[in-house]
Coordinates of C-alpha atoms in Angstrom, one line a residue:
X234 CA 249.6 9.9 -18.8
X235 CA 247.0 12.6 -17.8
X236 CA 247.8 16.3 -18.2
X237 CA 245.0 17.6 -16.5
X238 CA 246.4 18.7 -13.7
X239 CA 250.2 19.7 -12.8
X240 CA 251.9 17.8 -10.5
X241 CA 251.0 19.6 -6.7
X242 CA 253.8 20.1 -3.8
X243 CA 253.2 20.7 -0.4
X244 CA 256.5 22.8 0.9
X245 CA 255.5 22.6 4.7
X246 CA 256.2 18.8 4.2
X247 CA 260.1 20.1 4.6
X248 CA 259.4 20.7 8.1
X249 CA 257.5 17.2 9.4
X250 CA 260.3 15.3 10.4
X251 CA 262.3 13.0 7.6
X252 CA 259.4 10.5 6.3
X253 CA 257.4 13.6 5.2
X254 CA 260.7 15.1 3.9
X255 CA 261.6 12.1 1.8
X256 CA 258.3 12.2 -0.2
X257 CA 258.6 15.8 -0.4
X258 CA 262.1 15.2 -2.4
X259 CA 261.2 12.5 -4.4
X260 CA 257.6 14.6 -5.2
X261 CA 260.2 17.6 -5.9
X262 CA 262.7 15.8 -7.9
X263 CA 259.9 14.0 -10.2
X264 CA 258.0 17.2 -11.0
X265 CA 261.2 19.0 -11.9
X266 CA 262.9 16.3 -13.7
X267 CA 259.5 15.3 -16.2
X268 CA 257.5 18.6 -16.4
X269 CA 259.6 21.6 -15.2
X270 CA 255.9 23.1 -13.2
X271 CA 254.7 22.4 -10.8
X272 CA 251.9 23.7 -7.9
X273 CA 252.9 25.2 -4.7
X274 CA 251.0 24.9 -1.3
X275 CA 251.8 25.0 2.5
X276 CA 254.1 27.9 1.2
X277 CA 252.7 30.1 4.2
X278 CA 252.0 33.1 2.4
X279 CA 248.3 33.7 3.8
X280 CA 245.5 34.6 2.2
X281 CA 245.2 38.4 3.3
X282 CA 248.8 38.9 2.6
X283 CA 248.2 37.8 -1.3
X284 CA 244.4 40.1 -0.4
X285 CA 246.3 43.0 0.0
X286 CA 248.7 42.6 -2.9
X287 CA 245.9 42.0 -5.4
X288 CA 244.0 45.1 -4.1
X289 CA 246.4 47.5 -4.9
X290 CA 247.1 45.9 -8.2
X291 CA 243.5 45.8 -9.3
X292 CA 243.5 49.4 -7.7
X293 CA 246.3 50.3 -9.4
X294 CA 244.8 49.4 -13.0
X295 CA 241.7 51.0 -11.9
X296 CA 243.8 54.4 -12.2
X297 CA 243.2 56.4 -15.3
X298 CA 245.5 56.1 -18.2
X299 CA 247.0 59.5 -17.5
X300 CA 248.1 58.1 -14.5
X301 CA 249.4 55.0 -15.1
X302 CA 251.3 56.3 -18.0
X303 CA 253.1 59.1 -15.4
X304 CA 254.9 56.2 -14.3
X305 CA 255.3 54.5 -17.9
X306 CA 258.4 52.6 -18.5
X307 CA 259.5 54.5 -21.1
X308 CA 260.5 57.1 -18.5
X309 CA 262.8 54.6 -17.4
X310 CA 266.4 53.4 -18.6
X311 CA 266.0 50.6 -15.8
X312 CA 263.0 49.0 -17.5
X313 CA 261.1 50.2 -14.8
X314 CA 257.4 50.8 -15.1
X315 CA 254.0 50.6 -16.7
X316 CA 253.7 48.9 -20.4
X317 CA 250.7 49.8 -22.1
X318 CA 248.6 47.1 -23.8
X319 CA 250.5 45.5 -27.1
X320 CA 253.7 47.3 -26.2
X321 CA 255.5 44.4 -24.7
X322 CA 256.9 41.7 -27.2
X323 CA 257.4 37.8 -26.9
X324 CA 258.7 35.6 -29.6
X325 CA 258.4 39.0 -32.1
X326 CA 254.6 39.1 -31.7
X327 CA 252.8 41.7 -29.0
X328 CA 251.3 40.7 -25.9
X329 CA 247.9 41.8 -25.6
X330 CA 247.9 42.6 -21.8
X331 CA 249.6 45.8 -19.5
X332 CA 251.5 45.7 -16.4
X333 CA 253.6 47.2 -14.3
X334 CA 257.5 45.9 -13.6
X335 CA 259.0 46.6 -10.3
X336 CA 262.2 45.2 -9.1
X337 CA 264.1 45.4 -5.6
X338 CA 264.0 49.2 -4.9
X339 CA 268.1 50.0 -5.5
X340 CA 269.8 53.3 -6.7
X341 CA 270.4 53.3 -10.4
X342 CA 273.6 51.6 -11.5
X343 CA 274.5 53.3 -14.3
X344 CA 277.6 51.4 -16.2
X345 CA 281.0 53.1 -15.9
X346 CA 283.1 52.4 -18.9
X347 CA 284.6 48.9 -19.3
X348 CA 281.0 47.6 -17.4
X349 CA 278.6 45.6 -18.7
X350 CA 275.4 47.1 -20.2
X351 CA 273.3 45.1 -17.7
X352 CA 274.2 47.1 -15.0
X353 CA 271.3 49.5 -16.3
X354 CA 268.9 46.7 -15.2
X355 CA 269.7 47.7 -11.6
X356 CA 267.5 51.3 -10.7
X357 CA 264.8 52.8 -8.5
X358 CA 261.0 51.9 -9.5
X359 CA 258.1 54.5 -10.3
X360 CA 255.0 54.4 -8.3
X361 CA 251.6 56.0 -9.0
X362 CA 251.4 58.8 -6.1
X363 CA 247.9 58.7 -5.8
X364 CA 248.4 55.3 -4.4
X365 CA 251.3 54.0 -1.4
X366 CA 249.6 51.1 -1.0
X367 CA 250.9 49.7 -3.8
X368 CA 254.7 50.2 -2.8
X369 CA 254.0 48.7 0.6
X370 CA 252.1 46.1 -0.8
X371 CA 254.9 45.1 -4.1
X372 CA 257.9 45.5 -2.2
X373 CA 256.5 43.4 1.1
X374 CA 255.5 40.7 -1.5
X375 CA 259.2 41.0 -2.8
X376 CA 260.4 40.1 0.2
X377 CA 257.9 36.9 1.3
X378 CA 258.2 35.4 -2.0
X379 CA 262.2 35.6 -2.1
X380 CA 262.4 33.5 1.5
X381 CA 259.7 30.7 -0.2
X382 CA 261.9 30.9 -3.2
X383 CA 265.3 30.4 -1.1
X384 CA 263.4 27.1 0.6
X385 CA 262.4 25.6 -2.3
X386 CA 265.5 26.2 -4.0
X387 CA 267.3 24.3 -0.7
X388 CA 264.8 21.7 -1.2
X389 CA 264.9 20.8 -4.9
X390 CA 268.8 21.1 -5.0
X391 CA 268.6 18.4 -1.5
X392 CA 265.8 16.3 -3.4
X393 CA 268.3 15.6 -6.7
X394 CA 271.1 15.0 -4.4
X395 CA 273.2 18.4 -4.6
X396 CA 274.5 20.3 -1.6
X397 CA 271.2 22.4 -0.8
X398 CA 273.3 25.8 -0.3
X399 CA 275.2 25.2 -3.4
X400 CA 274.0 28.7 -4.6
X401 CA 273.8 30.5 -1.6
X402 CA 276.7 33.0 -2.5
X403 CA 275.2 34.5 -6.0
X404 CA 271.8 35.1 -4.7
X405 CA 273.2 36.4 -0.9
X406 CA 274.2 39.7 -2.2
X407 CA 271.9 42.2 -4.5
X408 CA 269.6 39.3 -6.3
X409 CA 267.8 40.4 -9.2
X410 CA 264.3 40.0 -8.3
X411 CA 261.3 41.1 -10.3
X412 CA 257.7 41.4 -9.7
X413 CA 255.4 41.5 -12.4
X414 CA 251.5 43.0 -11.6
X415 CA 249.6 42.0 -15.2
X416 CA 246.6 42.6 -16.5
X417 CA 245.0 40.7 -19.4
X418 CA 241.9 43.2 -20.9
X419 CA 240.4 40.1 -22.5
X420 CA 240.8 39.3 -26.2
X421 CA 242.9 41.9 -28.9
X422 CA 240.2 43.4 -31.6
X423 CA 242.2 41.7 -34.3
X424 CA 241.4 38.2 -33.3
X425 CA 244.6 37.6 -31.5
X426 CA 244.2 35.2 -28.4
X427 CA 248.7 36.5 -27.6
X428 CA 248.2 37.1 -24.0
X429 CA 251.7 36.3 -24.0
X430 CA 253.4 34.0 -26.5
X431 CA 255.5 30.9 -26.0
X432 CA 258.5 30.8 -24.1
X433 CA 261.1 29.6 -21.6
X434 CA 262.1 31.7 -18.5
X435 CA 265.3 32.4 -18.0
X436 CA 266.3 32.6 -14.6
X437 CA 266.2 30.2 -11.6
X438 CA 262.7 30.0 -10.9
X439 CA 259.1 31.5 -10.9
X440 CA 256.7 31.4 -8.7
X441 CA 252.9 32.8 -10.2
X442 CA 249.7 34.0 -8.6
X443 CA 247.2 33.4 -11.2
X444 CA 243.2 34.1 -10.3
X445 CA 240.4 32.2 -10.9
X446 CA 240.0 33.2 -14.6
X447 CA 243.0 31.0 -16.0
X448 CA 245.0 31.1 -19.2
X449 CA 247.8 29.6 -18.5
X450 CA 248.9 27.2 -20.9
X451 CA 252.2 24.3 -20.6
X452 CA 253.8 22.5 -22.9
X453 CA 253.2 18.7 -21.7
X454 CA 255.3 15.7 -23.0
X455 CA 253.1 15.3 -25.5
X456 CA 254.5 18.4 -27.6
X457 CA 250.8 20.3 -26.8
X458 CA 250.3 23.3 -24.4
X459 CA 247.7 21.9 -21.7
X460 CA 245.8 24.2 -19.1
X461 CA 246.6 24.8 -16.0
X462 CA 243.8 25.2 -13.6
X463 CA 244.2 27.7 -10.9
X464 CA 244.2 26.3 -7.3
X465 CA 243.3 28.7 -4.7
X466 CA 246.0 29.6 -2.3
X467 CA 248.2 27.8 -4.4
X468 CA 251.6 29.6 -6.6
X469 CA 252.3 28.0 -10.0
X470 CA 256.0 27.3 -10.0
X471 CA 258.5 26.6 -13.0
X472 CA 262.2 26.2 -13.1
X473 CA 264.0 28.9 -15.4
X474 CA 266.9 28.0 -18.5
X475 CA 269.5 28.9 -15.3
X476 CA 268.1 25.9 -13.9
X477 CA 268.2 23.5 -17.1
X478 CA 271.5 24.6 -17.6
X479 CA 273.0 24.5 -13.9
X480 CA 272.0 21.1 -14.3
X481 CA 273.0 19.8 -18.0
X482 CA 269.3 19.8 -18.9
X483 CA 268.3 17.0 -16.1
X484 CA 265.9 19.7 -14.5
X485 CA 263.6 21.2 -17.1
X486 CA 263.1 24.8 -18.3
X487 CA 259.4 24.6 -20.1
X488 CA 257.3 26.6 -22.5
X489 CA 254.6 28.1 -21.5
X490 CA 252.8 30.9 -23.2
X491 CA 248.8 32.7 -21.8
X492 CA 245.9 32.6 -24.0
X493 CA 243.6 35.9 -23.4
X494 CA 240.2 35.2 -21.7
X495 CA 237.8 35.8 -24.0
X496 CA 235.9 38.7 -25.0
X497 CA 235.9 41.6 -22.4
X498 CA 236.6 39.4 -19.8
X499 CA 239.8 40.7 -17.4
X500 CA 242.5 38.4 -15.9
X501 CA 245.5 39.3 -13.7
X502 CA 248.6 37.4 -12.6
X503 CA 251.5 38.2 -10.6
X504 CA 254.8 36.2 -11.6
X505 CA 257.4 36.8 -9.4
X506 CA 261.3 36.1 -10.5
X507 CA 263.6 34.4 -8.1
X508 CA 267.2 35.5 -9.8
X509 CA 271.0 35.7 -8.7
X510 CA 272.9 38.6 -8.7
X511 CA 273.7 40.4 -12.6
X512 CA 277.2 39.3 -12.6
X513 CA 276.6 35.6 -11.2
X514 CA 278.4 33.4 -13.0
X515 CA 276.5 29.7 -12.7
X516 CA 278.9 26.9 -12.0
X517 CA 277.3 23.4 -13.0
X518 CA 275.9 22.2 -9.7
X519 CA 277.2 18.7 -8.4
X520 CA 275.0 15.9 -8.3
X521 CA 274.6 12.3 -8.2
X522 CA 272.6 12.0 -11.6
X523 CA 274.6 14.1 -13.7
X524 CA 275.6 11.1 -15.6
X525 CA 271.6 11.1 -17.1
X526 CA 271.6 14.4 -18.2
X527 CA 270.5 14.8 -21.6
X528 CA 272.2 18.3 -22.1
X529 CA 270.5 21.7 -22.3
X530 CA 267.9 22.6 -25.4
X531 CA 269.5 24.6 -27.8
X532 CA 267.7 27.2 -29.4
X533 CA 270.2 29.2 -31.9
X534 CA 267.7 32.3 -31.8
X535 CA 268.0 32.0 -27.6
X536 CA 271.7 31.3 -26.9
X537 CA 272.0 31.8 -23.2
X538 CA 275.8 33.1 -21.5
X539 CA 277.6 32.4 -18.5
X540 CA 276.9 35.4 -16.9
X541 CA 273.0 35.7 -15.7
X542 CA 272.7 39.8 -16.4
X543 CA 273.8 39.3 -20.2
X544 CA 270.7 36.8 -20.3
X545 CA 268.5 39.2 -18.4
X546 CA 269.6 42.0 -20.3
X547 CA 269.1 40.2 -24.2
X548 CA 265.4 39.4 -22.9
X549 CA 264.1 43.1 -22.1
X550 CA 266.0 44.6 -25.1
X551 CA 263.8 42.2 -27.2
X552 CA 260.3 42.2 -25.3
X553 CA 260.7 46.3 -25.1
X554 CA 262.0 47.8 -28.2
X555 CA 260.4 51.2 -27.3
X556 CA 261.9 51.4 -24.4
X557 CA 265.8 50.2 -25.7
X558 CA 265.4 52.4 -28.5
X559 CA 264.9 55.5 -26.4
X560 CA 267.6 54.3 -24.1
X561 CA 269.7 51.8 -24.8
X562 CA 270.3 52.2 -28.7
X563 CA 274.6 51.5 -27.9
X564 CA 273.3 47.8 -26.8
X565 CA 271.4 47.2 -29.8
X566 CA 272.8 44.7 -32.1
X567 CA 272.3 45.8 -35.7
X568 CA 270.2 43.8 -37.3

């Protein structure tokens, strides 16, 4: 089996009568079945839409630090904000890279008693004043990459045989979406190549812009992480543990992890985080193969709830312990 390339999907095929639709499911259903990624084209995002996203991010890190860190996440109970380099954790080792995490733009929800903690996951973002392009720009991109996300979705749930609006009603009202805007400075002056370690997603599904510098690593069937070389135009796509576990482990939640490019040399990437509601509760979806499912991966150090916001909410306590520290020391479990 070669590796060298993930397997690539053409969404637009949806819309070219049934013949083209077919071969778009059985695509669909092979690539999330056997690798859990997958590449993304005829997803009609154009190229000046993703021009002027990745202008105001690069603009955006061209700031000075002073500015960047006015909007630091540590400002924000929300997780909210700009991470500086090494601050962010995966796996219990740093990620050498920095970005900014921005979410749909909703008042803060601030957990009356008897609520869950995740609740605190819902809040405004901060923006750098000295630059509205980037609001524009992040929230717009919010917006265009949920509607690819809620098409795909339809067509991968068609493509295993499950009712295609099966999960309509926990992503119709307040979704949890999340927009990452990363920057990888090159590699860490300790000799760690940690751009971000290994690890499973743990939501529905992601779609990535990555440039032309690359990094990304996958974990093929053949236990070792593979490169995945960037496609213009195209969004790197992989199914999150909701996914896996919505289906009994039939459709794949994979590890990936980023080496840093080497030397001084800069990458960015902007992963985007197609999620249900906090409070969504995923019901096992029905389909015709159920019977092969091999059951979901379990990882005793990862156990993943019912309820998606209590998954959500373990993650960012672990990957920011600055920030949970300064704000959220009542949801800490003791160690």
């Amino acid at each position: 089996m070669s590796y060298l390339q993930l397997p690539v999907i053409d969404l637009s095929a949806a819309d070219r009568g049934p013949q083209s639709r077919a071969l778009l499911h059985a695509q669909l259903h092979s690539a999330a079945h056997d690798v859990g990624f997958f590449q993304l084209i005829g997803h009609g995002v154009s190229e000046a839409e993703t021009t002027a996203l990745t202008g105001a991010m690069r603009a955006f890190f061209a700031l000075p630090e002073a500015d960047r860190l006015a909007v630091s996440n540590l400002n924000s109970p929300h997780f909210r904000g700009y991470t500086r380099t090494g601050d962010e954790r995966t796996g219990g080792s740093r990620d050498w890279r920095d970005q900014l995490d921005i979410g749909a733009e909703r008042p803060a929800h601030i957990p009356a008693p008897g609520e869950p903690g995740y609740w605190w996951l819902e809040g405004p973002n901060q923006w750098p004043a000295a630059l509205p392009a980037l609001r524009t720009a992040s929230l717009g991109w919010i917006d265009r990459l949920s509607g690819v996300a809620h098409k795909l979705l339809h067509e991968l749930l068609a493509a295993i045989g499950a009712p295609p609006d099966f999960y309509d009603e926990i992503f119709a009202d307040r979704p949890h979406l999340h927009l990452k805007l990363v920057r990888y400075p090159g590699s860490a002056g300790d000799g760690s190549d940690q751009g971000v370690g290994a690890h499973k997603d743990y939501g529905f599904l992601t779609l990535l812009h990555q440039d032309e510098i690359g990094g990304l690593q996958v974990q093929r069937g053949d236990g070792l992480f593979h490169e995945v070389p960037p496609i213009p135009g195209a969004f790197v796509v992989n199914l999150g543990e909701l996914l896996e576990v919505a289906t009994n482990g039939y459709l794949l939640a994979t590890n990936h992890r980023v080496v840093s490019p080497a030397g001084a040399t800069e990458r960015y990437s902007v992963p985007f985080f197609y999620n249900p509601r906090l409070d969504a509760r995923i019901a096992p979806v029905p389909f015709p193969h159920a019977a092969d499912a091999p059951g979901v991966t379990a990882d005793p150090a990862n156990p993943l709830f019912a309820e998606y916001g209590r998954n959500e909410l373990k993650g960012w306590l672990r990957a920011h312990p600055q920030v949970a520290a300064r704000h959220h020391q009542d949801l800490l479990v003791p160690a």
